[in-house]
Coordinates of C-alpha atoms and ligand atoms in Angstrom, one line a residue:
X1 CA 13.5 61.2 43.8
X2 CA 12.7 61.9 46.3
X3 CA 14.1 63.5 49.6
X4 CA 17.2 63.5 49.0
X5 CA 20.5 63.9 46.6
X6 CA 22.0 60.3 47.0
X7 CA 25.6 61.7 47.4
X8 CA 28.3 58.4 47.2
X9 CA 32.3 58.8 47.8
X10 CA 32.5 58.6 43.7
X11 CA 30.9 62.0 44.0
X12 CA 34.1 63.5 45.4
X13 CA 36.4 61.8 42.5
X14 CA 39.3 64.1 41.0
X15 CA 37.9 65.4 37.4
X16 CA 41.6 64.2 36.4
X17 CA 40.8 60.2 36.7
X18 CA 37.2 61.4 35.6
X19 CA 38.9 62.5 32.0
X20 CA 41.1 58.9 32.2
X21 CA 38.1 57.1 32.5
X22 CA 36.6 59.2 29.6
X23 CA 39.4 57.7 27.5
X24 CA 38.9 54.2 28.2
X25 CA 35.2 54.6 27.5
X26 CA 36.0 56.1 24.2
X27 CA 38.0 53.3 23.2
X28 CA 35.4 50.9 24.6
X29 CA 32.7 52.4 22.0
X30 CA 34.7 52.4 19.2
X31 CA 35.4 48.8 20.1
X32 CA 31.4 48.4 19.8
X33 CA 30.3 50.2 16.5
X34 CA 30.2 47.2 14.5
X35 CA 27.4 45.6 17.2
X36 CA 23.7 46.0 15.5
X37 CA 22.1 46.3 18.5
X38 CA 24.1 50.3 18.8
X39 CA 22.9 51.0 15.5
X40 CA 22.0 54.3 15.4
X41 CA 19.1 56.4 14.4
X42 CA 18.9 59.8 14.5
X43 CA 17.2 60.5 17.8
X44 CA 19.8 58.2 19.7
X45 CA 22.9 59.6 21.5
X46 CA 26.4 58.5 20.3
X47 CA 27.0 57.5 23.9
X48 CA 27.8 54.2 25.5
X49 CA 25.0 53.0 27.0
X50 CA 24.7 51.5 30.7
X51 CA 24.8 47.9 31.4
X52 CA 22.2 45.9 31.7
X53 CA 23.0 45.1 35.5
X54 CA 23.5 48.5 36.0
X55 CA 19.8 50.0 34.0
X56 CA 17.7 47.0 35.9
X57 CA 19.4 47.1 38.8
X58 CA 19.6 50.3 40.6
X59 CA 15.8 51.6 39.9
X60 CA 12.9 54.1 41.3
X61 CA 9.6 52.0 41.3
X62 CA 8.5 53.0 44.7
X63 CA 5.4 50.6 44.4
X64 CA 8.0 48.5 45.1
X65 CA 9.7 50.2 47.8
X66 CA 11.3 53.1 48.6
X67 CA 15.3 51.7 47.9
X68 CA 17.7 51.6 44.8
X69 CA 17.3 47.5 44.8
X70 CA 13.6 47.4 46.0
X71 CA 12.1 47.1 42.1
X72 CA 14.8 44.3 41.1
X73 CA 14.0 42.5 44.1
X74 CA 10.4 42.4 44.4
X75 CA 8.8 43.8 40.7
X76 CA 9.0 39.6 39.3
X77 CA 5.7 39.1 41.5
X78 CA 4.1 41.5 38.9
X79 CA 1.7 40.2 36.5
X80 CA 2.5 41.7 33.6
X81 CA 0.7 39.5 31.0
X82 CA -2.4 39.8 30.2
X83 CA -2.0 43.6 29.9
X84 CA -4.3 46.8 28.8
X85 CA -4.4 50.2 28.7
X86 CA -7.7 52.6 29.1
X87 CA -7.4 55.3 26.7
X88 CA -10.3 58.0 27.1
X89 CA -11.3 61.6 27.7
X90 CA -10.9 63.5 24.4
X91 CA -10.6 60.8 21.9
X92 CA -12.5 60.0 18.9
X93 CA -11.7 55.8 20.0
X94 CA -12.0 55.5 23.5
X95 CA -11.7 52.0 25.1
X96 CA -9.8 49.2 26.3
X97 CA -6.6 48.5 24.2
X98 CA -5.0 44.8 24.5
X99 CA -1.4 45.6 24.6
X100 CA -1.0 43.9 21.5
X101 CA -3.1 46.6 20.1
X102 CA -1.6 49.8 21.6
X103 CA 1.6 48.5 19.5
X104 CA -0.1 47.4 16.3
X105 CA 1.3 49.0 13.3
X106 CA 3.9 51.5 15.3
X107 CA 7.6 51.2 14.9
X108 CA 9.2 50.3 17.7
X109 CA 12.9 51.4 17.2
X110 CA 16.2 51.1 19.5
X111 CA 16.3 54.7 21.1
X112 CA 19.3 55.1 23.2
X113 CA 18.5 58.2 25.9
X114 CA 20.1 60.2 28.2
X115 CA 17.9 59.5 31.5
X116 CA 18.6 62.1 33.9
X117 CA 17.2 61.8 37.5
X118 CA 16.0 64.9 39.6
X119 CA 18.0 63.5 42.0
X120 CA 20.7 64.0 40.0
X121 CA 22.3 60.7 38.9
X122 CA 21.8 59.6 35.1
X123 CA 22.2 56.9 32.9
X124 CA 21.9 56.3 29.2
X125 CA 19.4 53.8 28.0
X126 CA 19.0 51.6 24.8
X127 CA 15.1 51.6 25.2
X128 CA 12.6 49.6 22.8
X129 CA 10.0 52.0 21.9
X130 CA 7.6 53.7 19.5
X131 CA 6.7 57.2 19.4
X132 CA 3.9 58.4 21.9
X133 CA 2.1 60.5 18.7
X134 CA 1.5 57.2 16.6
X135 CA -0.9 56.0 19.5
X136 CA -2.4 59.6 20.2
X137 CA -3.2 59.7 16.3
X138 CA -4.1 56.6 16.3
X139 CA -7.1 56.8 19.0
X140 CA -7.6 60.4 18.0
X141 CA -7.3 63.5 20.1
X142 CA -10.2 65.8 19.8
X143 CA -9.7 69.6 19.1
X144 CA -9.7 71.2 22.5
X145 CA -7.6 68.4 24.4
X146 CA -4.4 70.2 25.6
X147 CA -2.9 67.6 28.1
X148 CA -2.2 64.1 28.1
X149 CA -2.7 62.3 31.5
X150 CA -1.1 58.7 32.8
X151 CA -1.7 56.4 35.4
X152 CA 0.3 53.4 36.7
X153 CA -1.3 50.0 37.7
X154 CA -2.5 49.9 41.0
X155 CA -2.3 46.7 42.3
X156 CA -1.3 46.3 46.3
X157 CA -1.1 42.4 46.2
X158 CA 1.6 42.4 44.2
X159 CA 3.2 46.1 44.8
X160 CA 4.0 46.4 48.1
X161 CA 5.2 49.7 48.4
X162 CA 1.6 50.3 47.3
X163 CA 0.3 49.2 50.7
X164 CA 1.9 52.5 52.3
X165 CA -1.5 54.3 52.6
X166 CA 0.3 57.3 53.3
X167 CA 1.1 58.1 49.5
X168 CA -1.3 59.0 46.9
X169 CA -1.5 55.4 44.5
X170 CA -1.7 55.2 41.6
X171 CA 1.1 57.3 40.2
X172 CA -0.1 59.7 37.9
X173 CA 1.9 61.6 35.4
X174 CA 0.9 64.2 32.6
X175 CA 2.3 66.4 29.1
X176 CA 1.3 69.1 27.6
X177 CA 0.0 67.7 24.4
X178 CA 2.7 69.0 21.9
X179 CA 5.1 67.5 24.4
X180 CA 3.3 64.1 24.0
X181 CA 3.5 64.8 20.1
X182 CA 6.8 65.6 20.5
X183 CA 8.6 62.7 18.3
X184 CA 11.7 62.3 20.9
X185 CA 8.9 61.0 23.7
X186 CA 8.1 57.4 23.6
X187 CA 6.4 54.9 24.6
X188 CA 8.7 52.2 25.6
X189 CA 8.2 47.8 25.5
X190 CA 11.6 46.8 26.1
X191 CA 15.3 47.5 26.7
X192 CA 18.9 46.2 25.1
X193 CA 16.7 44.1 22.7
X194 CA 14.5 42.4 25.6
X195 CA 11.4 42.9 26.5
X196 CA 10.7 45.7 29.5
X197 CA 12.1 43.9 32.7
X198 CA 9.4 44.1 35.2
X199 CA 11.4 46.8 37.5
X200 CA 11.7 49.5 34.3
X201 CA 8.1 49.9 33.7
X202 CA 6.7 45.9 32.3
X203 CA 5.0 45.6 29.9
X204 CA 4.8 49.5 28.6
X205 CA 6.6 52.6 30.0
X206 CA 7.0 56.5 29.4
X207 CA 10.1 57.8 28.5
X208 CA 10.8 61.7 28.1
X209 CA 14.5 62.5 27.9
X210 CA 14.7 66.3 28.3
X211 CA 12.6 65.9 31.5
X212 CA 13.7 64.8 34.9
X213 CA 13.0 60.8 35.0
X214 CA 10.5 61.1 37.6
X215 CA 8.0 62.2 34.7
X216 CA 8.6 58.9 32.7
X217 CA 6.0 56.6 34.5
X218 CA 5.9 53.1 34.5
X219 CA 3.4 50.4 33.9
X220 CA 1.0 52.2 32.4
X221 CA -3.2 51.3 32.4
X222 CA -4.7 54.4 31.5
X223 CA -4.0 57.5 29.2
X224 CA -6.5 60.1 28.9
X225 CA -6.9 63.5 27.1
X226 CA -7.7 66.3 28.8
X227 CA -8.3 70.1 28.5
X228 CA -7.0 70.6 32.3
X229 CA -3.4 70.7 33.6
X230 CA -3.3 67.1 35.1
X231 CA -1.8 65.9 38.6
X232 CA 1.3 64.5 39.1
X233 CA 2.4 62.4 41.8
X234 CA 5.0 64.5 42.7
X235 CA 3.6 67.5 42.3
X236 CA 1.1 67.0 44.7
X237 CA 3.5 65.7 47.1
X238 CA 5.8 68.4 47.0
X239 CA 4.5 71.5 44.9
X240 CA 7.6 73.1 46.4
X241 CA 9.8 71.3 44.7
X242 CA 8.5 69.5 42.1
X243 CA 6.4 71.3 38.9
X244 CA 4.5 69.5 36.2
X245 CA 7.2 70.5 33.6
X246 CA 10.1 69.3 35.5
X247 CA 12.7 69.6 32.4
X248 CA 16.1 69.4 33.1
X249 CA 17.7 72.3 34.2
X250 CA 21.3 72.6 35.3
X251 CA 20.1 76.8 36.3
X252 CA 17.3 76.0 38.5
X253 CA 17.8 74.5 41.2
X254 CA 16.0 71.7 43.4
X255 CA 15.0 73.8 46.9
X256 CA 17.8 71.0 48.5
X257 CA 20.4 70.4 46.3
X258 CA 22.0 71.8 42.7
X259 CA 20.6 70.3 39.5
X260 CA 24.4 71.6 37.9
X261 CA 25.8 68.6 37.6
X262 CA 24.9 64.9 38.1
X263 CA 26.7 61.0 38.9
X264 CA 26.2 59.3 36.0
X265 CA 25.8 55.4 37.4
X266 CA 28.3 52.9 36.4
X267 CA 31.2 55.3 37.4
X268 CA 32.7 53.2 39.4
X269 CA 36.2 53.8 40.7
X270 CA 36.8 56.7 38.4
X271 CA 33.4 58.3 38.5
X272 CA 32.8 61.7 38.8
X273 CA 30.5 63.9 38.4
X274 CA 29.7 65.7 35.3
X275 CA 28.1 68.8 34.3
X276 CA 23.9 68.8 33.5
X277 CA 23.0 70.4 30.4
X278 CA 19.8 72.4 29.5
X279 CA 17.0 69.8 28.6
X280 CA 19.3 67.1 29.3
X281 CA 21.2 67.8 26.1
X282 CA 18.4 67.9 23.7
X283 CA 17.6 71.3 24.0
X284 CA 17.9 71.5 19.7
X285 CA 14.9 69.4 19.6
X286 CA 12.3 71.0 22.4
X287 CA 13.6 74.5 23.3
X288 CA 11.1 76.2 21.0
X289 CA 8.1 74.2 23.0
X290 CA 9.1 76.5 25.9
X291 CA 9.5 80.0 24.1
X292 CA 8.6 82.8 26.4
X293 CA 8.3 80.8 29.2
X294 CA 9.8 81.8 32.1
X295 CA 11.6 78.1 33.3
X296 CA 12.3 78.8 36.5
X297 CA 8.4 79.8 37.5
X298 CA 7.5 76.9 35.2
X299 CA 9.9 74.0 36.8
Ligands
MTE301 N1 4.8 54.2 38.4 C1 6.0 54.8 38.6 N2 6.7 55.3 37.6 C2 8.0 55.9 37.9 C3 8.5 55.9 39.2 C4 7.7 55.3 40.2 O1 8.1 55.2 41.4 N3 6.5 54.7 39.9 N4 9.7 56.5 39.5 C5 10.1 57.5 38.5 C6 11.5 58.0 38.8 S1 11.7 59.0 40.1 C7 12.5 57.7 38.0 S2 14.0 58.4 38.2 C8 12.3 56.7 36.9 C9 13.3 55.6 37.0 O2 13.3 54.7 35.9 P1 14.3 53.5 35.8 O3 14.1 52.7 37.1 O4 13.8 52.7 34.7 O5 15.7 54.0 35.7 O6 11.0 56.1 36.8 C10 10.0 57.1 37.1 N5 8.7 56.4 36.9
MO302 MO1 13.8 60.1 39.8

């Protein structure tokens, strides 16, 4: 997001020293089985994740500014601690959650994630995380509910980006609900075994990996069930190009550039670019939420 593909010279890379750096990479993971912190489970990718620099470094947090280094360099002001989230609408517990008690009694696992941006760069993530469906069962989504809406913090004195009156604050995301059931979608406190750096999303992030990264919002205060088809930030901003599904697809276009193929980040000298697949890759896992749905009216 948003206006534009962000096109760098590794774009133009020969696939040939693209397919020499896939070699060294392989050798580098092998290298790195034995390290607990890759242990797998069965929703993780067998891919070598991003670096640390390179996953809290290069970011989208425009309520910190609208560049790649914007959210490292100014999301430390946020206040991240104390921390609660509003959970209402269609829910037999509405109320005020502590953050402490949105993650009582879930699991929170190591889930390493493709990350694909609409923009069409990627990365893949070791996020902390437990599954969005062990909160919504938790608080109790009433028969009738249908979508799951999210809002991000609003707080100008300490975003800045959020003092540009000319963009609709807060953020505001939504799912369908069996896409919020859906056990690949998290909820997500942390990263490569720390706790969520403030420019990922602190203290407690979305993350949806067959959907374009612009749908996984950050710093979350409010959750709410819903029988209604909820706005989305981008969505309202440019219907045009951006739907409420917004899954990966490498056949459907953005109106600007092709969603084919994407820069994965961390490239480098050999980077190139590599083909997008259908939900991101995970198409085994959520293609059947989307039978006889026409994807390219619903993008
Ligand atoms: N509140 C909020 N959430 C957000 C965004 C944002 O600007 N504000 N950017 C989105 C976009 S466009 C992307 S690609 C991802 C980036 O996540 P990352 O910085 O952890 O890689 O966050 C998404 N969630
Ligand atoms: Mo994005």
């Amino acid at each position: 997001m948003p206006f534009r593909p962000d096109l760098r010279w590794s774009d133009v890379t020969p696939e040939a020293l693209f397919l020499n750096r896939r070699q060294i990479i392989a050798g580098a993971a092998a290298a790195m089985v034995a390290t607990p912190a890759l242990a797998r489970n069965k929703w993780s990718v067998d891919q070598t994740p991003n670096t640390f620099e390179e996953i809290t470094g290069y970011n989208n947090f425009y309520e910190f500014g609208w560049g790649k280094e914007d959210p490292v360099t100014y999301a430390g002001a946020l206040t991240t601690d104390p921390w609660s989230i509003e959970i209402g609408g269609m829910v037999d517990k509405p109320g005020r959650y502590d953050l402490a008690d949105v993650t009582k009694g879930q699991t929170i696992e190591e889930r390493i994630y493709r990350f694909r941006c609409v923009e069409a760069w990627s990365m893949v993530v070791p996020w902390h995380g437990f599954e969005l469906a062990g909160l919504l069962n938790r608080v109790g989504v009433q028969s009738g509910a249908k979508f799951v809406a999210f809002e991000t913090l609003l707080r100008p004195e300490e975003m800045p980006g959020q003092r540009d009156g000319s963009f609709p604050w807060p953020y505001v995301e939504g799912l369908r609900l069996d896409e919020a059931m859906h056990p690949l979608t998290i909820l997500a406190t942390g990263l490569y075994d720390r706790p969520m750096p403030n420019q990922n999303g602190a203290p407690i992030r979305l993350v949806v990996p067959w959907k374009y990264g612009f749908k996984s919002i950050k710093s979350i205060v409010k959750i709410t069930l819903t029988d209604q088809m909820p706005p989305t930030t981008w969505n309202i901003l440019q219907p045009q190009e951006y739907g409420f599904y917004a899954n990966v697809n490498p056949e459907v276009d953005h109106p600007r550039w092709s969603q084919a193929s994407e820069r994965p980040i961390g490239g480098g000298l050999f980077g190139g670019r590599v083909d997008t697949l259908m939900f991101n890759g995970y198409g085994e896992h959520v293609a059947a939420l989307y039978a006889g749905q026409d994807l390219a009216a619903d993008y």
